[in-house]
C-alpha positions as a Markdown table, in Angstrom:
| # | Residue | x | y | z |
|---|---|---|---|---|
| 1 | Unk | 93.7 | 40.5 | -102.1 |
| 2 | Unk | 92.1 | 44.3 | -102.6 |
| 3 | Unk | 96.1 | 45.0 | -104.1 |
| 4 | Unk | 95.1 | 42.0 | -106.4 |
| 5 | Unk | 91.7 | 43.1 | -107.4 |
| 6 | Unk | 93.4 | 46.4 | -108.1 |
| 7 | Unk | 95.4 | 44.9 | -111.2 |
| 8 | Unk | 92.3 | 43.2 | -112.5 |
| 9 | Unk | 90.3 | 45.7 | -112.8 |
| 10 | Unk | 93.3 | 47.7 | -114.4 |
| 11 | Unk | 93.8 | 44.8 | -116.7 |
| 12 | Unk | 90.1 | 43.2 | -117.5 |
| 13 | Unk | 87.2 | 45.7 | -118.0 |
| 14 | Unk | 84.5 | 42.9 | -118.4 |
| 15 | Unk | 86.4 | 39.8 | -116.6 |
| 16 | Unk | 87.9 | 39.0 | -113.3 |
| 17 | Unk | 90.2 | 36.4 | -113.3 |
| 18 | Unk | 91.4 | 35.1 | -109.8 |
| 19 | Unk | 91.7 | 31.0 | -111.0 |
| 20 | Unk | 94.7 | 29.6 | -109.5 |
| 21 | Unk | 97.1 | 28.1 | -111.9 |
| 22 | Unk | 97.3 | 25.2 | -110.2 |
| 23 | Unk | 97.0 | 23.7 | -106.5 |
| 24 | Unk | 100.0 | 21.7 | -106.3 |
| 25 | Unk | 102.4 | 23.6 | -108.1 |
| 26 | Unk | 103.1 | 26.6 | -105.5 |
| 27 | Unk | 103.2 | 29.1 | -107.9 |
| 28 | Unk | 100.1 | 31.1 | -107.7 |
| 29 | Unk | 100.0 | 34.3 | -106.3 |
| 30 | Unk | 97.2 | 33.5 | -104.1 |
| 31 | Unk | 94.5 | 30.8 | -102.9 |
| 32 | Unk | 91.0 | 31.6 | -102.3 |
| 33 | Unk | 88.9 | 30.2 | -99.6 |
| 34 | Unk | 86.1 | 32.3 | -99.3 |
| 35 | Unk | 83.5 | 34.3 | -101.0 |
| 36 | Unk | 82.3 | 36.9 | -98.6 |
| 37 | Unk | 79.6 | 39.6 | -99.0 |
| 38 | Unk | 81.9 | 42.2 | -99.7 |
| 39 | Unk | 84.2 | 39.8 | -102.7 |
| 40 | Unk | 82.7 | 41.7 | -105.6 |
| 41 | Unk | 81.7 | 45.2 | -104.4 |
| 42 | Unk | 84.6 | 47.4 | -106.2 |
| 43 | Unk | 84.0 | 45.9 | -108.9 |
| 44 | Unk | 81.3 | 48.0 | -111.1 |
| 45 | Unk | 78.5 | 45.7 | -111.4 |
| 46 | Unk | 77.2 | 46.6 | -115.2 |
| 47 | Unk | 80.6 | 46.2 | -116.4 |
| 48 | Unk | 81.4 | 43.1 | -115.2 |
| 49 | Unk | 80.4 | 40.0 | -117.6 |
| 50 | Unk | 82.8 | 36.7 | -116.5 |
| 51 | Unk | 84.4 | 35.4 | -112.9 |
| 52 | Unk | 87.0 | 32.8 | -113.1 |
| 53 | Unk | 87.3 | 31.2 | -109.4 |
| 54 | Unk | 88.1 | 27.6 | -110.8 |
| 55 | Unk | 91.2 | 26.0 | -109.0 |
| 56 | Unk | 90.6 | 27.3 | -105.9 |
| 57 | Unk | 90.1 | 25.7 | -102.1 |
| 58 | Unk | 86.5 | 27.8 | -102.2 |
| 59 | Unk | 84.3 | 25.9 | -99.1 |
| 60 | Unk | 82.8 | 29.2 | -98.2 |
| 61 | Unk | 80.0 | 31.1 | -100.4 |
| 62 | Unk | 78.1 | 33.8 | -98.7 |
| 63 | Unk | 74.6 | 33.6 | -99.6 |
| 64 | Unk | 74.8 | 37.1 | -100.9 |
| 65 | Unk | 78.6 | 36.7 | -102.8 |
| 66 | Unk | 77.1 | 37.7 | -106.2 |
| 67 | Unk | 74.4 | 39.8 | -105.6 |
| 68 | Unk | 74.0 | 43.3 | -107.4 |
| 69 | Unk | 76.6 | 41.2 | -110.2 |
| 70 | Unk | 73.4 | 41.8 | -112.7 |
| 71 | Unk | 75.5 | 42.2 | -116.0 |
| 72 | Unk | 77.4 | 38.1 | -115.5 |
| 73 | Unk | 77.2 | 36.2 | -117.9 |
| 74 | Unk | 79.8 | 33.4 | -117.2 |
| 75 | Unk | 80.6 | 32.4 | -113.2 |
| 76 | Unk | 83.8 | 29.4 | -112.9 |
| 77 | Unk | 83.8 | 27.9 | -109.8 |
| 78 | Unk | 85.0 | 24.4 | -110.8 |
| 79 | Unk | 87.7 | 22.3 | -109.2 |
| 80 | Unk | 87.0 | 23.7 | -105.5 |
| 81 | Unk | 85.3 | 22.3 | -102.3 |
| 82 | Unk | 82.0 | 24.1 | -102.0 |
| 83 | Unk | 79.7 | 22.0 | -100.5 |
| 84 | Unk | 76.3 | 23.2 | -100.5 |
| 85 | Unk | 74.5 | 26.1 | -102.5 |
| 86 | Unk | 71.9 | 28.4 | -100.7 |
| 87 | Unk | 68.7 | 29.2 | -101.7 |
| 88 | Unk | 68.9 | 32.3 | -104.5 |
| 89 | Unk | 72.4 | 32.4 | -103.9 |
| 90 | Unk | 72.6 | 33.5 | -107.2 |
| 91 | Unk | 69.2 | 35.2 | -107.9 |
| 92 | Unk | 70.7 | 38.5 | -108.8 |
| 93 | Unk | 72.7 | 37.2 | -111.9 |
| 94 | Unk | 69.5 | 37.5 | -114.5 |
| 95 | Unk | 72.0 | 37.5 | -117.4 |
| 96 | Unk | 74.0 | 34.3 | -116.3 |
| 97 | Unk | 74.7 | 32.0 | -119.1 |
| 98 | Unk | 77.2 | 29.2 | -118.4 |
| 99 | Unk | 77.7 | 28.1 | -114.3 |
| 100 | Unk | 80.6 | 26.0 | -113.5 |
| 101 | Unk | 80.1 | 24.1 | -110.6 |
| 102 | Unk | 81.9 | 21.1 | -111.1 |
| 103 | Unk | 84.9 | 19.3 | -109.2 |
| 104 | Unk | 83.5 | 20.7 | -105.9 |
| 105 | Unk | 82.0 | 18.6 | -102.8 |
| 106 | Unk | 78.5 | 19.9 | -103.3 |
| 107 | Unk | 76.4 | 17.4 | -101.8 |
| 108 | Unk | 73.4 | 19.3 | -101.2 |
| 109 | Unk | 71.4 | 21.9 | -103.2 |
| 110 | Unk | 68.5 | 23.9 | -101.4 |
| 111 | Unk | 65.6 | 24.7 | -102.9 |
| 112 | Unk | 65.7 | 27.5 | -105.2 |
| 113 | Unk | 69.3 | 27.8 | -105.6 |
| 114 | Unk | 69.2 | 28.1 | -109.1 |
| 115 | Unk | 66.3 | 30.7 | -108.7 |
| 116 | Unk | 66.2 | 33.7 | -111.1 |
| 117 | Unk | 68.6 | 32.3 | -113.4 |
| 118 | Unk | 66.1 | 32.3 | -116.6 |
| 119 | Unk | 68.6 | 32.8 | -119.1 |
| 120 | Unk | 71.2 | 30.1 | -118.1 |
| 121 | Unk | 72.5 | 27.4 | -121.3 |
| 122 | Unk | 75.1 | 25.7 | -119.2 |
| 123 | Unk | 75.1 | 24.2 | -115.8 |
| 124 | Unk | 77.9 | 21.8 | -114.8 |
| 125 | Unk | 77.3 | 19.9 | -111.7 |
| 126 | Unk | 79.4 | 16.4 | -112.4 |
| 127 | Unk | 81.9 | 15.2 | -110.2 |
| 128 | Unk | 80.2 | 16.0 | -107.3 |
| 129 | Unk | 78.3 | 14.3 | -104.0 |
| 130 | Unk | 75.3 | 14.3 | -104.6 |
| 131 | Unk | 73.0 | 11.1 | -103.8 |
| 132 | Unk | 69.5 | 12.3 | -105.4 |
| 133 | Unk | 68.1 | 14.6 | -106.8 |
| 134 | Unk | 65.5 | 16.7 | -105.7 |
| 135 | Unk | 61.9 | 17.3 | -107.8 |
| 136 | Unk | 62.0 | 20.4 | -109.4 |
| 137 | Unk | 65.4 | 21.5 | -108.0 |
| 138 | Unk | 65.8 | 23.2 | -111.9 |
| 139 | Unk | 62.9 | 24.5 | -112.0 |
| 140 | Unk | 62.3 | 28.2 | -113.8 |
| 141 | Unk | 65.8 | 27.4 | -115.8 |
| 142 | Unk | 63.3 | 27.2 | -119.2 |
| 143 | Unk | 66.9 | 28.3 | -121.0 |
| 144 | Unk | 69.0 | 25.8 | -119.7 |
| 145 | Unk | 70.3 | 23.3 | -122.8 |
| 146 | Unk | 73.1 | 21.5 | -121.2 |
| 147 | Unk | 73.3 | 19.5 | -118.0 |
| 148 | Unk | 76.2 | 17.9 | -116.3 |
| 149 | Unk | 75.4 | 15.7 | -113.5 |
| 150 | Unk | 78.2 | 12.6 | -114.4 |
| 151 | Unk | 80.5 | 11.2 | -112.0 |
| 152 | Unk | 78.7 | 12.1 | -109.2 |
| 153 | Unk | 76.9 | 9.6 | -106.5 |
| 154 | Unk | 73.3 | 9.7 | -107.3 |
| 155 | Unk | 71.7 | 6.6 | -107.0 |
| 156 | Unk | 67.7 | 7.2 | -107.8 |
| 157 | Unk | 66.0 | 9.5 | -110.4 |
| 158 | Unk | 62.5 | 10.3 | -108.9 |
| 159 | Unk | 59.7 | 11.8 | -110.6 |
| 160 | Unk | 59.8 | 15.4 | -111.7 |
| 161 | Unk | 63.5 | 15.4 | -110.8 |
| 162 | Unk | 63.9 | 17.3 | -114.0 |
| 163 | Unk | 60.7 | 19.3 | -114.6 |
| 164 | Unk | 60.9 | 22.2 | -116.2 |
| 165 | Unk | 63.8 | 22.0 | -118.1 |
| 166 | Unk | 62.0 | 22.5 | -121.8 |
| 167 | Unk | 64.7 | 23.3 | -123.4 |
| 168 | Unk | 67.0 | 20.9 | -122.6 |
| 169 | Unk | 69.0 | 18.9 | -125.4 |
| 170 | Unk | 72.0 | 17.0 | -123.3 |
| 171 | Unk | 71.6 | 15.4 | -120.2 |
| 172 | Unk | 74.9 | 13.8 | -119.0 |
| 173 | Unk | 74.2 | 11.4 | -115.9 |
| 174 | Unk | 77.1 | 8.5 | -116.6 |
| 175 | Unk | 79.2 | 7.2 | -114.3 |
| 176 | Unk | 76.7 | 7.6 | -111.0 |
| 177 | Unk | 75.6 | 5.0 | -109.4 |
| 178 | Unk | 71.5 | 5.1 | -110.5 |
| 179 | Unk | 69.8 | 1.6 | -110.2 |
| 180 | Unk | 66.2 | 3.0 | -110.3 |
| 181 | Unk | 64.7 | 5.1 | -113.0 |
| 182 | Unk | 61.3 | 6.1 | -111.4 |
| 183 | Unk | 58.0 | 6.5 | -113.3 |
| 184 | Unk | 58.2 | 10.1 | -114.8 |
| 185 | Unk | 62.0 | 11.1 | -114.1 |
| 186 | Unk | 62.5 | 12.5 | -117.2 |
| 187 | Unk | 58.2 | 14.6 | -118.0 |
| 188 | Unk | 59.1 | 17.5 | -119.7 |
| 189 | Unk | 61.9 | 17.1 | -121.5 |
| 190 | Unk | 60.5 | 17.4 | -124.6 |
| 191 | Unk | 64.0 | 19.2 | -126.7 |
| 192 | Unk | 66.0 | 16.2 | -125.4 |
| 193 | Unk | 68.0 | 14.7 | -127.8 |
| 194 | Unk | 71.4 | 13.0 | -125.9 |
| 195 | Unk | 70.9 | 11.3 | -122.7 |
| 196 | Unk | 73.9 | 9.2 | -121.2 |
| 197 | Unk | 73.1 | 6.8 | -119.0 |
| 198 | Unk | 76.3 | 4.5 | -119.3 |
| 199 | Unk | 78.3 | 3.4 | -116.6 |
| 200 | Unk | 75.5 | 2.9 | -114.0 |
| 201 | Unk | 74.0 | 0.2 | -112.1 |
| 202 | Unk | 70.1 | 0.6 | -113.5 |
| 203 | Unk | 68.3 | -2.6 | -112.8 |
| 204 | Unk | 64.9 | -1.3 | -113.0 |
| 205 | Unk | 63.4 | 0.9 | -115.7 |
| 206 | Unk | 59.5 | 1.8 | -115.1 |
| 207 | Unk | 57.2 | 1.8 | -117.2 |
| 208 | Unk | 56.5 | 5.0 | -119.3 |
| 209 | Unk | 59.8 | 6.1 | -118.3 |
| 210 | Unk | 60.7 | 7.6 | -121.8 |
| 211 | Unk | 57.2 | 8.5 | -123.1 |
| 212 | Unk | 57.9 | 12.3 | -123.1 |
């Protein structure tokens, strides 16, 4: 792997790519597992602006993987089978834009995971397993303008599940399984203009539920 980070930086100034071409094909030169501590330290932090992890068998991220990455502005970890995020795992990213987290096994996200990340547009969370999600999870993402939480298993939308996010305009939440739309799920999304609900299982909408 340090052989392989080598050529990258020798190739890419400003990106790392380490995506595997493909799982099943048995050509790539490599398949990552992990993420530890140490993943990112020879590379020089203020240089660095995109990781591409996608296509991976990732189930390990150290809590401190990305820290001191301060100049990233695009992080890939789709199709790979992380399963939890830690609190401010990615705190140290202030110029992260787009996070691809989707086609993992992420079934739980700790409070504060997406903490410090002011300046994020994108944040792709569908095709998950996640069940519910928790009241102000997304809070402090005041950037944020696109969110994918489709195909996933999330059954309930309770209040304040998606406070804070004033300047969202897409909300993708189709093909869940969501029968109950609580009483101020969506306050605060005052920029919203495309919400997808379709392909759910929504027999009861409260009252007020759109008034924002």
């Amino acid at each position: 792997m340090d052989k392989i980070m080598r050529e990258q930086r020798n190739k890419y100034k400003t990106e790392l790519h380490l995506a595997a071409a493909s799982k099943t094909a048995g050509s790539s030169r490599y398949i990552i597992t992990e993420l530890t501590e140490e993943m990112f330290l020879s590379y020089p932090a203020h240089c660095l602006k995109k990781i591409l992890l996608g296509n991976n068998s990732i189930y390990s991220v150290h809590p401190k993987s990305f820290h001191y990455l301060s100049s990233l502005e695009v992080l890939d970890l789709a199709n790979n089978s992380i399963t939890l995020l830690y609190p401010n795992i990615f705190t140290q990213m202030p110029g992260l834009q787009v996070l691809k987290l989707e086609h993992n096994h992420i079934a739980i996200i700790n409070p504060d995971a997406f903490a410090g990340l002011s300046n994020l547009r994108e944040l792709y969370l569908n095709h998950n397993y996640l069940t519910f999600i928790n009241p102000c999870i997304f809070m402090g993402l005041n950037n944020l303008t696109t969110l994918a939480l489709n195909n996933s298993y999330i059954t309930t939308l309770y209040p304040d599940a998606f406070k804070g996010l004033t300047s969202l305009t897409e909300l993708h939440l189709d093909d869940n399984n969501i029968a109950t739309i609580h009483p101020n799920a969506f306050r605060g999304l005052t920029s919203l203009e495309m919400l997808d609900l379709t392909n759910n299982n929504i027999t009861i909408i409260c009252e007020f539920t759109f008034d924002d």
